[in-house]
XYZ file of C-alpha atoms in Angstrom:
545
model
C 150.061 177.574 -50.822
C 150.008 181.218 -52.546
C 152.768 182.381 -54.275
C 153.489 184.496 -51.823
C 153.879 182.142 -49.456
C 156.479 179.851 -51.829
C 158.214 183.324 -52.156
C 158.756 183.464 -48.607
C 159.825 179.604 -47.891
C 162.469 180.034 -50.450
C 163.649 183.512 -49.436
C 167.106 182.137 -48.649
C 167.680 180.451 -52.287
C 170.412 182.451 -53.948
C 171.361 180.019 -56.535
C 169.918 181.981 -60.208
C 168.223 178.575 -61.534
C 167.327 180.520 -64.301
C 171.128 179.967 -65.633
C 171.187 176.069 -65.047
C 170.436 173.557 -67.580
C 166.551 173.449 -68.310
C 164.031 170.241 -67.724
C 160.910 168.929 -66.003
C 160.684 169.137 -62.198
C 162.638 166.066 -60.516
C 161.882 164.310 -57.882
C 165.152 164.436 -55.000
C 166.025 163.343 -51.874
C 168.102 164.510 -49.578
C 169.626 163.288 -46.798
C 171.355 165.498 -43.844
C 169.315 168.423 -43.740
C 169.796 169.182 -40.313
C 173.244 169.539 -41.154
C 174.975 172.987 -42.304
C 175.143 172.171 -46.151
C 171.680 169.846 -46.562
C 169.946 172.529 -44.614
C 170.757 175.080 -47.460
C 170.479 172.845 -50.147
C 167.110 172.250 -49.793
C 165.137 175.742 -50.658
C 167.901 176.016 -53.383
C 166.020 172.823 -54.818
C 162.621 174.298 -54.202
C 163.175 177.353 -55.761
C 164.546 175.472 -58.856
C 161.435 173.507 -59.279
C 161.893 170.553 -57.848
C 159.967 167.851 -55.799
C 162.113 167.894 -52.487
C 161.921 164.528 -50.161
C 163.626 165.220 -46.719
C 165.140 162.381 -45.079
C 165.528 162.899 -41.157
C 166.179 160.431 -38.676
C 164.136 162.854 -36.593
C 161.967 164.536 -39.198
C 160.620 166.870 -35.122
C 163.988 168.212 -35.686
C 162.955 170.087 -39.180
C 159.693 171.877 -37.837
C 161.201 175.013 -37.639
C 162.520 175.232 -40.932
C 161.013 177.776 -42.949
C 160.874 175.562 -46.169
C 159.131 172.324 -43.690
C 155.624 172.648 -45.739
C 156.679 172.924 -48.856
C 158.733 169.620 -48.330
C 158.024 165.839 -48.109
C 159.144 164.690 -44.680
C 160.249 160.587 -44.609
C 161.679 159.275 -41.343
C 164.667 156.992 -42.151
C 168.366 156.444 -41.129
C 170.319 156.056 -44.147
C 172.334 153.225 -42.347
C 169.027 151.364 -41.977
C 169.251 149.271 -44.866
C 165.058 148.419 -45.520
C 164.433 152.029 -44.450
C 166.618 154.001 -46.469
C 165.108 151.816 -49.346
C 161.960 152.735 -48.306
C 162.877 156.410 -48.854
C 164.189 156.413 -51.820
C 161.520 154.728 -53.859
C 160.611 156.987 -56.892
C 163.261 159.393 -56.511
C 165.518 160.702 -59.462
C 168.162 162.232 -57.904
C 169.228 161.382 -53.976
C 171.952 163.979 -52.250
C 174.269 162.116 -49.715
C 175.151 164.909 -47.378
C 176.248 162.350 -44.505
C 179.147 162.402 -43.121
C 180.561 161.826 -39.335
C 183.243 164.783 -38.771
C 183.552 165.007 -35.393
C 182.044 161.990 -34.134
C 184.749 160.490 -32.444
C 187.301 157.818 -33.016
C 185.942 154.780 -35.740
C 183.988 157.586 -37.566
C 185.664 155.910 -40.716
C 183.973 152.699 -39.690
C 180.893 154.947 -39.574
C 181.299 156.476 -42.762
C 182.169 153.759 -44.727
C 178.860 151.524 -43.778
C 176.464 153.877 -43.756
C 177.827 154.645 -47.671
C 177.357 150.841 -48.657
C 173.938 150.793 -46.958
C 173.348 153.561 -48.734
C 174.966 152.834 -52.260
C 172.730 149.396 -52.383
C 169.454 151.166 -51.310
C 169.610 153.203 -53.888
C 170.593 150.868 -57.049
C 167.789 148.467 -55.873
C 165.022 151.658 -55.872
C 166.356 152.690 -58.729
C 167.552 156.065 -57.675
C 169.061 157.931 -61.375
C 171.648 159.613 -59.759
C 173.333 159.737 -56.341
C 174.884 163.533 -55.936
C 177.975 163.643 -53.447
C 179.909 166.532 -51.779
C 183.169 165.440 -50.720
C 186.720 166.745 -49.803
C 189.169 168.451 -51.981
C 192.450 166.054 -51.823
C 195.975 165.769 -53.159
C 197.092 162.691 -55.099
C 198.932 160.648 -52.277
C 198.796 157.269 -49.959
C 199.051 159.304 -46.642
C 195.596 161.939 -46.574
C 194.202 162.440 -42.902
C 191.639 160.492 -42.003
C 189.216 162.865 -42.633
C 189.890 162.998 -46.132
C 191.080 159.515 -47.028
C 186.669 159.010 -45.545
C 185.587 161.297 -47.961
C 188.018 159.713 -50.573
C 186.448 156.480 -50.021
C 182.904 157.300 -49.604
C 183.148 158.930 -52.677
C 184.551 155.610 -54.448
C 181.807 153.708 -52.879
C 178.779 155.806 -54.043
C 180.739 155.820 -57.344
C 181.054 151.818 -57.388
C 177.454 151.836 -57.149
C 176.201 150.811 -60.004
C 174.071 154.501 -59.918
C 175.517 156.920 -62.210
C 177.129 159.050 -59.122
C 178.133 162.900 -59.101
C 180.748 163.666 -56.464
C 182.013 167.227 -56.039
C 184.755 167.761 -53.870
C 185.817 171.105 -52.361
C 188.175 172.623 -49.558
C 187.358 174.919 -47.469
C 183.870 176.222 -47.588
C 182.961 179.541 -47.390
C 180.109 181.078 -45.773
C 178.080 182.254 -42.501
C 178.217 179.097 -40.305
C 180.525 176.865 -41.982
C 182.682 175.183 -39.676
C 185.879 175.917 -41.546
C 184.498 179.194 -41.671
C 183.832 180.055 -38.263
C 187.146 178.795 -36.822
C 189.427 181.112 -39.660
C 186.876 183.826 -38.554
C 188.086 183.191 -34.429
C 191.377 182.588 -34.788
C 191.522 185.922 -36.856
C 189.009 188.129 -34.559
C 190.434 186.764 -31.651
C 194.632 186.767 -31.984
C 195.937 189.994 -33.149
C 199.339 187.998 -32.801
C 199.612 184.355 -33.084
C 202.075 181.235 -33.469
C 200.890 178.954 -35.777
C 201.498 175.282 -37.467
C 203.523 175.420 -40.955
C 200.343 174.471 -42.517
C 199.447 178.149 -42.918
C 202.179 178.230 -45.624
C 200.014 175.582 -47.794
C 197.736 176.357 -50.952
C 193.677 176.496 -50.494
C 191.371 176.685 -52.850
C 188.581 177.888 -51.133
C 185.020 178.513 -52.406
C 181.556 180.458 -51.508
C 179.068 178.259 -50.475
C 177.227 179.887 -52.705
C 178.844 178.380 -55.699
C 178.971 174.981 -53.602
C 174.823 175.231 -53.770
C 175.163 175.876 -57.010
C 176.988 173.164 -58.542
C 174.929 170.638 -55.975
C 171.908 171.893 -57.682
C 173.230 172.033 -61.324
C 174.365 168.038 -60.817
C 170.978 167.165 -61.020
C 170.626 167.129 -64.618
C 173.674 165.603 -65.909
C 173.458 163.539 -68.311
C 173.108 159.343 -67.153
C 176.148 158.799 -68.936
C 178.275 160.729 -66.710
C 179.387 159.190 -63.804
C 182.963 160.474 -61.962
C 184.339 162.938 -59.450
C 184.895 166.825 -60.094
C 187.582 169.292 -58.371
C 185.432 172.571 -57.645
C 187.453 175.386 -55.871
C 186.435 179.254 -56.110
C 188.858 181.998 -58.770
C 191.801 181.987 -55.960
C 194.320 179.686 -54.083
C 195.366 181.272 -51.042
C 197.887 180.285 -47.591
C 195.794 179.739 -45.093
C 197.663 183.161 -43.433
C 196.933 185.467 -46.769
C 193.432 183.984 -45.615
C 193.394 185.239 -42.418
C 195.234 188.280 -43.244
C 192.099 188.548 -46.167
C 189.801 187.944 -43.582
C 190.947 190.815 -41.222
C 191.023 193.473 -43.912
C 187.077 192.291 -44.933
C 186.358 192.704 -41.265
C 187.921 196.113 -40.481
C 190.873 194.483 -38.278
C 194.766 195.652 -38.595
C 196.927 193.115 -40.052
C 197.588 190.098 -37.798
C 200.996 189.395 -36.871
C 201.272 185.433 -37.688
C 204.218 183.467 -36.842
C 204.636 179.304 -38.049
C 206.336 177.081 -35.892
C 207.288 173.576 -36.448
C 206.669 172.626 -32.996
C 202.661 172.067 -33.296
C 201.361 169.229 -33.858
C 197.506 168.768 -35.414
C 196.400 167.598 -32.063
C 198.070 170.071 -30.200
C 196.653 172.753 -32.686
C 193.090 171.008 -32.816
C 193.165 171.880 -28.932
C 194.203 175.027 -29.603
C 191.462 176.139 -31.914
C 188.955 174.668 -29.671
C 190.372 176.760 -26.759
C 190.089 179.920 -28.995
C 186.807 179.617 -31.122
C 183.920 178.064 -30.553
C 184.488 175.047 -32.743
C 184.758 172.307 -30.206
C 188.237 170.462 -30.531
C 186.566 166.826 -31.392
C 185.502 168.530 -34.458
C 188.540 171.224 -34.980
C 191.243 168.000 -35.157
C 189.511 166.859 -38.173
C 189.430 170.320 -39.990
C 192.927 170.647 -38.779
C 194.327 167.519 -40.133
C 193.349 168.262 -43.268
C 195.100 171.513 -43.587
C 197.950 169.720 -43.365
C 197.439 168.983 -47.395
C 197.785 171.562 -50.111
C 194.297 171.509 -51.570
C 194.038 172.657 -55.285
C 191.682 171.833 -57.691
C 192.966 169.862 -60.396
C 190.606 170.394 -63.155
C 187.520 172.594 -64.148
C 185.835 169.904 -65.934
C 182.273 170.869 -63.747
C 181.492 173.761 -66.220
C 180.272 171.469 -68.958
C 177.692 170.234 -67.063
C 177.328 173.123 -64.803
C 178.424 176.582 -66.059
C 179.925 179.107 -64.384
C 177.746 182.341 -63.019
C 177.412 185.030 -65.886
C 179.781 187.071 -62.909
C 182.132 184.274 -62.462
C 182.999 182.411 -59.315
C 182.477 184.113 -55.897
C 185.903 185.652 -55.536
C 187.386 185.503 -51.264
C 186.866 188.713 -50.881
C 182.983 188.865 -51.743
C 182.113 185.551 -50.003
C 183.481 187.118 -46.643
C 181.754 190.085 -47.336
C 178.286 188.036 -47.958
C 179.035 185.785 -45.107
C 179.811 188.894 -42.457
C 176.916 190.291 -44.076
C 174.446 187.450 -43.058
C 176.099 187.637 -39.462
C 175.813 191.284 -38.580
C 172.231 190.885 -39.638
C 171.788 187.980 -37.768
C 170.542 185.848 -40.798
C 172.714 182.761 -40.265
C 170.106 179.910 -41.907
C 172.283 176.847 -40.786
C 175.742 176.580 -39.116
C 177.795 174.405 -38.264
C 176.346 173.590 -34.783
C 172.809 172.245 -36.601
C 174.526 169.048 -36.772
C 173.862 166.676 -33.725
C 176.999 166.301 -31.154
C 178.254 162.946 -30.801
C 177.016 160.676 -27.796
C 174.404 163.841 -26.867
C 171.130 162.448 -25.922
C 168.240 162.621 -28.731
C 164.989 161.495 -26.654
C 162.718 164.019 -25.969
C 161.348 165.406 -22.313
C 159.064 161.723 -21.590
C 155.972 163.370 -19.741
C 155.089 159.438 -18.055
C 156.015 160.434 -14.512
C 156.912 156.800 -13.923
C 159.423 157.202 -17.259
C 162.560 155.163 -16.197
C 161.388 153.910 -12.643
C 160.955 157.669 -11.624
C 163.831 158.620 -11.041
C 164.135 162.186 -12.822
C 165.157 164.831 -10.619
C 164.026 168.530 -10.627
C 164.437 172.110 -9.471
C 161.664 174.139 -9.872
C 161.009 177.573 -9.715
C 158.132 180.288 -10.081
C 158.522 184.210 -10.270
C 155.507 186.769 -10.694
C 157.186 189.082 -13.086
C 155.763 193.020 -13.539
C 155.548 193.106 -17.587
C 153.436 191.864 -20.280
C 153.737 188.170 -21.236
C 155.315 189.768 -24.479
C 158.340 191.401 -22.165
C 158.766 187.787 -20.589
C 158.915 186.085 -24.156
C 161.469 188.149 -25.529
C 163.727 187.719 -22.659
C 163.412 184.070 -22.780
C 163.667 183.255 -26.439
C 167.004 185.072 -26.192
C 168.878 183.515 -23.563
C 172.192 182.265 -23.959
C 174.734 183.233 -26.609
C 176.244 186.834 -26.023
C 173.631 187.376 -23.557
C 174.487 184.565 -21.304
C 171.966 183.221 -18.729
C 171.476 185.814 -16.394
C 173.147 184.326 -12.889
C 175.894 184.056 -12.046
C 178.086 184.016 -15.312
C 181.445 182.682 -13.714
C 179.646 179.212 -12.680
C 178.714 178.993 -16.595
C 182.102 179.641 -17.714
C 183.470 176.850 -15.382
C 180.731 174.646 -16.768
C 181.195 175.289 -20.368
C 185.124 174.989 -19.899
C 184.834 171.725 -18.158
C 182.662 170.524 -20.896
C 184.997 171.364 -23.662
C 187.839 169.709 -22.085
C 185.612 166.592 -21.958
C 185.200 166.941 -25.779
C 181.631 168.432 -25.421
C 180.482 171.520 -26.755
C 180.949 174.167 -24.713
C 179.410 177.384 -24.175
C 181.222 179.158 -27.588
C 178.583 177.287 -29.615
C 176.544 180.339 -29.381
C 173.245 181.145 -31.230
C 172.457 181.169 -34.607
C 170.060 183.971 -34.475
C 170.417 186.149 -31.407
C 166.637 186.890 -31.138
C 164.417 184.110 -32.121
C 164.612 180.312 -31.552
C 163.302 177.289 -33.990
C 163.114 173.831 -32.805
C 166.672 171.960 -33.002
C 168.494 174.902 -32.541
C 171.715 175.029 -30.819
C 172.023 177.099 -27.770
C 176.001 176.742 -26.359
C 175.746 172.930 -24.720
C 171.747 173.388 -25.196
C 169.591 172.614 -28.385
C 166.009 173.541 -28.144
C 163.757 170.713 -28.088
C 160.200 172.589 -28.108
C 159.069 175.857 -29.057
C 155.417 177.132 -28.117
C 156.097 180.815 -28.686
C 155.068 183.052 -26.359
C 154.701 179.962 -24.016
C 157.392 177.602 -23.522
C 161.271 177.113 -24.476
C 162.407 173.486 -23.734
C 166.206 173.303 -24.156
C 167.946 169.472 -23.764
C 171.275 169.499 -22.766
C 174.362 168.400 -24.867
C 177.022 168.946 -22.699
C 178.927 166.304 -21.579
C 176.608 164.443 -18.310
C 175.841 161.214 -16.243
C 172.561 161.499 -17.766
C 169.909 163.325 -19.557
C 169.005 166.632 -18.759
C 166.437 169.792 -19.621
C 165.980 172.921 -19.234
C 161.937 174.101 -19.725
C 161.026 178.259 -19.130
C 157.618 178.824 -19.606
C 155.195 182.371 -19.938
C 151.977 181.723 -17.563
C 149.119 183.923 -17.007
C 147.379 182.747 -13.510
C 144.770 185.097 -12.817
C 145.581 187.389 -15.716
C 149.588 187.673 -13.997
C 152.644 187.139 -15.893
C 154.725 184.253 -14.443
C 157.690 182.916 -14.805
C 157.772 178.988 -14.113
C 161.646 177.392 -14.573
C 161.709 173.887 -14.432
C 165.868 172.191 -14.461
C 165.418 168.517 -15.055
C 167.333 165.294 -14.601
C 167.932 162.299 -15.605
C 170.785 160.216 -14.093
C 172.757 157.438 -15.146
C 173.738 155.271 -12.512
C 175.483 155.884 -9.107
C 177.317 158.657 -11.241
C 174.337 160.120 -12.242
C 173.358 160.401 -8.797
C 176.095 161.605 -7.061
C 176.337 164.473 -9.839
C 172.757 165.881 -9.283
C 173.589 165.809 -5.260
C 177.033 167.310 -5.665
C 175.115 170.138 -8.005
C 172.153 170.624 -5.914
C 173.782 173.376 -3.330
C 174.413 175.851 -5.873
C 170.833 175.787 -7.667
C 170.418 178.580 -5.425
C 172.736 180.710 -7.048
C 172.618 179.338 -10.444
C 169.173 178.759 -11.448
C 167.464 180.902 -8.764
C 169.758 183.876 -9.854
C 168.801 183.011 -13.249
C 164.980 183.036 -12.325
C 165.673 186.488 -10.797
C 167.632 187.693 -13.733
C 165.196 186.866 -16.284
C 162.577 188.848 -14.375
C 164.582 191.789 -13.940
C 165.503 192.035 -17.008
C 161.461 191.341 -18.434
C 160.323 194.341 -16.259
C 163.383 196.601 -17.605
C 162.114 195.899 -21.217
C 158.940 196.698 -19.784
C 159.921 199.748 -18.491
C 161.981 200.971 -21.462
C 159.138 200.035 -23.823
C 156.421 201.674 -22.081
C 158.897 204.862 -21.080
C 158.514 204.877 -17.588
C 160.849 204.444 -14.775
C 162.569 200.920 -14.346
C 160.615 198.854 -11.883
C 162.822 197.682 -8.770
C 162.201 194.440 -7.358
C 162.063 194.342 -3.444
C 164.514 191.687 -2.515
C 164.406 190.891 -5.582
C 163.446 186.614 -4.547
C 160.904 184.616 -5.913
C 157.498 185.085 -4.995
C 157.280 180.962 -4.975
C 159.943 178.583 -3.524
C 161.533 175.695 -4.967
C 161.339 171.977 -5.034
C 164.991 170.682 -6.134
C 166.521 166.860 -5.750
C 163.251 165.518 -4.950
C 161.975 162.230 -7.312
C 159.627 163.824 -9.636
C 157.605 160.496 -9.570
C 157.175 160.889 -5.671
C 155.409 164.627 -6.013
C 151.529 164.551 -5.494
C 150.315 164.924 -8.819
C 153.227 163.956 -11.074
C 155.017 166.745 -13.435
C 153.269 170.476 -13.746
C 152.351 169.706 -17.433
């Protein structure tokens, strides 16, 4: 690899390593780095020198990361006792970035056995220091349950027997963070609002680019130091002065905010997930916790890990950054990279006979009057703020429905509104494959009887550019069936006005890029019909690829 290259893989590392304590190139794992945090932490270690391990239960789901080559990939679940052992042989310093927020009910249960899997594995590789980021919590008997988890897993990596770093922090600040992106909503969204009295309590918050920076400085303490640290940004805040903060930053007028006794965190959790796009399985957790005041206690992190020469991130310049990152749609991770609870993680099986055949498809072909190019764009670009081109009512139904079920929705978005990488989330999708210029296979998260895909693909038959849609699915039992045949009379509308949309708009790129007068479809139907609710197993020839 050039140095150019290593430039470029570690273009997103803004922690100055130059200001940390010096010493040789470690070796570190990390686990959760296809989560929000463990994404980010990762080029932050590469650019500071370090031998980087990532640990992946699905190590397919880190291709697209820009820092993927420069990286060593292991395949292990940290709750698999012999393989997270496996992992961590020869490592120095191991991250534990694992947590199950969101997950559903017994995600204590969750939490606390993966930590003791975890904890053991590493004292018998002989790991030299386990590095932790936890929550920001008062001294008292009755935390939320999101917080008395992180309380605990913290005492369990520290009861180790591995000299154990755990930093714990409020809310985070930055492009993507979940806490993040549901202040951001609530703010954008509600010039006027009633809210719980837990907008009256103290924050701490801090950038998460001072969280990267003290994850990365923890690496080198010194093996006698073994204990938790409080680290919290230059201000403590109401949650309303941070809204109010956040609407000047973001050229708003002052939002008129009014606390109520009345809501409870459950009540508020489904709230928040009505009105931004974190889903409320998720939101309760966040919520629940700002029912503490959450101050750090001590500064004691700056011996080991000094402050910037500029100080701390103040709330006003980590907005900035983080709106920053947004408008120029440079969003690395967010909080959507994690997995969502109960969604399906197999890939697209290609064995027609997968399952006893049963797998169910519409299918749909268009001759479309651009260059493949045209086609591409369109496709890698679906979703998000510009939808799915059909019939955008049915969608909003769909994502509703799915939100109410606890799934993710549609307000999930995109974290880059022009380009896709593999494990991506697209609203209730996350992309599966990318071939670019050739195929975008999207498996569904939202909340099903089964498993389901979505596959558009860029063919050139004959020198033509075609547009080949494939909807896929899998059902689960007699529910499973009776949803695809309950679905199957508006494909028509949905998917075929999709497959019409998509075109339309490929041709009015083409148009607009080649300055010439938009193109008008005749009829405007697809120049090949469809095959939907028919066995895939049962077609001559078994699936088109």
């Amino acid at each position: 690899m050039s140095a150019d290259d290593g430039a470029a893989r570690t273009q997103h590392a803004t922690v100055d390593a130059g200001t940390l304590r010096p010493g040789p190139p470690l070796t570190v794992a990390v686990t959760g780095v296809t989560g929000y945090v463990g994404g980010r932490l990762v080029p932050e270690l590469l650019a500071a020198g370090h031998r980087v391990r990532a640990i992946a239960r699905n190590p397919a789901r880190l291709r697209g990361r820009d820092w993927y080559d420069d990286v060593d990939v292991v395949q292990a679940d940290a709750a698999d006792p012999a393989a997270i052992r496996g992992a961590l042989e020869g490592v120095d310093v191991a991250y534990y970035l694992i947590h199950s927020l969101g997950s559903g009910r017994r995600f204590e249960a969750r939490d606390r056995r993966t930590a003791l899997t975890f904890a053991q594995a590493a004292r018998e590789a002989g790991v030299g220091r386990i590095v932790y980021l936890g929550g920001l919590h008062p001294d008292t008997d009755a935390l939320s349950p999101h917080l008395e988890s992180r309380k605990e897993v913290g005492e369990i990596l520290l009861a180790s027997g591995v000299p154990t770093t755990v930093l714990r922090a409020a809310v985070i600040l930055g492009s993507g963070s979940a806490s993040f992106e549901m202040m951001r909503y609530l703010t954008e969204r509600l010039p006027a609002m009633t809210t719980p009295r837990w907008v009256e309590n103290r924050i701490q918050p801090i950038a998460i680019r001072d969280v990267l920076r003290y994850l990365v400085g923890s690496a080198r303490m010194p093996a006698d130091v073994s204990r938790a640290f409080d680290i919290g940004g230059p201000e403590i805040l109401t949650y309303r002065q941070m809204m109010q903060r956040y609407a000047r930053a973001a050229g708003l007028p002052p939002r008129l905010i009014v606390a109520v006794p009345v809501l409870s965190p459950r009540l508020s959790s489904l709230w928040v997930g009505l009105v931004t796009p974190v889903p409320s399985g998720l939101a309760r957790p966040l919520v629940e916790s700002l029912v503490h005041e959450v101050v750090c206690k001590e500064h004691d992190i700056a011996r080991y890990v000094p402050d910037p020469p500029d100080g701390l991130l103040s709330f006003d310049r980590a907005v900035g950054l983080a709106l920053a990152r947004i408008q120029q749609a440079d969003v690395v991770t967010r909080w959507s990279s994690a997995s969502v609870a109960g969604a399906p993680s197999d890939p697209l099986p290609t064995d027609p006979d997968w399952a006893g055949g049963s797998l169910y498809v519409d299918e749909r072909t268009t001759a479309v009057r651009a260059d493949p190019e045209d086609l591409w764009a369109v496709l890698e670009s679906v979703g998000g703020e510009r939808g799915w081109y059909s019939w955008a009512l049915a969608w909003q139904v769909r994502g509703l429905l799915d939100r109410l079920s606890g799934g993710p929705g549609l307000r999930r978005g995109r974290r880059d509104p022009l380009r896709l990488a593999v494990d991506d989330a697209v609203d209730f999708w996350r992309v599966e494959e990318v071939e670019p210029g050739r195929l975008l296979r999207l498996r569904a998260e939202m909340r099903l009887p089964g498993l389901a895909w979505l596959e558009l693909r860029v063919e050139q038959p004959d020198g033509r550019t075609v547009f080949s849609q494939r909807a896929i699915f899998h059902p689960h039992g007699l529910a499973g069936q009776l949803y695809w045949w309950s679905v199957t009379p508006f494909h028509g509308v949905v998917f075929g006005g999709m497959q019409r949309g998509i075109a339309r708009e490929a041709e009015r790129r083409a148009a607009r890029r080649r300055g010439v007068p938009e193109v008008v479809r005749p009829g405007g139907e697809p120049e090949a019909g469809r095959l939907g609710g028919v066995p895939e197993a049962g077609r001559p020839g078994g699936p088109a690829d």
